[in-house]
CSV table of C-alpha atoms in Angstrom, one decimal:
chain,number,residue,atom,x,y,z
Y,167,MET,CA,116.8,113.5,128.6
Y,168,GLU,CA,116.2,116.6,126.1
Y,169,LYS,CA,114.8,114.7,122.7
Y,170,ILE,CA,116.1,116.7,119.2
Y,171,LYS,CA,114.6,116.9,115.8
Y,172,SER,CA,116.7,117.5,112.8
Y,173,LEU,CA,115.6,119.9,110.2
Y,174,THR,CA,116.4,119.9,107.0
Y,175,ILE,CA,116.5,123.2,104.4
Y,176,ARG,CA,116.8,124.3,101.2
Y,177,ILE,CA,118.2,127.6,100.9
Y,178,ASP,CA,119.2,129.9,97.8
Y,179,GLU,CA,122.9,130.0,97.0
Y,180,GLU,CA,123.7,133.1,97.1
Y,181,LYS,CA,121.4,133.8,100.8
Y,182,TRP,CA,123.2,130.5,101.7
Y,183,GLN,CA,127.2,132.2,101.1
Y,184,LYS,CA,126.3,135.6,102.2
Y,185,ALA,CA,125.0,134.5,105.6
Y,186,LYS,CA,128.6,132.2,105.8
Y,187,VAL,CA,130.7,134.9,105.5
Y,188,LYS,CA,128.9,137.0,108.0
Y,189,MET,CA,129.4,134.4,110.5
Y,190,LEU,CA,132.8,133.9,109.3
Y,191,LEU,CA,133.7,137.7,110.2
Y,192,GLU,CA,131.6,138.1,113.0
Y,193,GLY,CA,133.8,135.7,114.7
Y,194,LYS,CA,131.6,134.6,117.1
Y,195,GLY,CA,131.5,131.1,116.1
Y,196,ARG,CA,127.9,131.0,115.5
Y,197,THR,CA,126.8,128.0,113.4
Y,198,PHE,CA,123.3,127.9,111.4
Y,199,GLN,CA,122.3,125.9,113.3
Y,200,ASP,CA,122.2,128.8,116.1
Y,201,ILE,CA,121.1,131.0,113.6
Y,202,CYS,CA,117.9,128.5,112.7
Y,203,GLU,CA,117.4,128.3,116.9
Y,204,GLU,CA,117.7,132.1,117.5
Y,205,ALA,CA,114.7,132.4,114.7
Y,206,ILE,CA,112.5,129.7,116.1
Y,207,ASP,CA,112.8,131.1,119.5
Y,208,ARG,CA,112.0,134.6,118.8
Y,209,TYR,CA,108.9,133.0,116.1
Y,210,ILE,CA,107.6,131.5,120.1
Y,211,GLU,CA,107.7,134.5,121.6
Y,212,GLU,CA,106.4,136.6,118.6
Y,213,SER,CA,103.3,134.3,118.6
Y,214,ASP,CA,102.6,133.9,122.6
Y,215,ASP,CA,102.7,138.3,123.0
Y,216,LYS,CA,100.2,138.3,119.7
Y,217,GLU,CA,98.3,135.7,121.5
Y,218,LYS,CA,98.0,137.3,124.7
Y,219,ASN,CA,97.3,140.7,122.8
Y,220,LYS,CA,94.3,139.2,121.6
């Protein structure tokens, strides 16, 4: 069974609204959670790549 952690973020209201509008216009059904998970995955991959290139 996968363990799930929760995360609370604070973000500027203007950025929040811009992101929300973009998500609605894309119409792909993405959520803020999807975006955060993708960003975390990218961060992990980039960090792993940097460690390999040392």
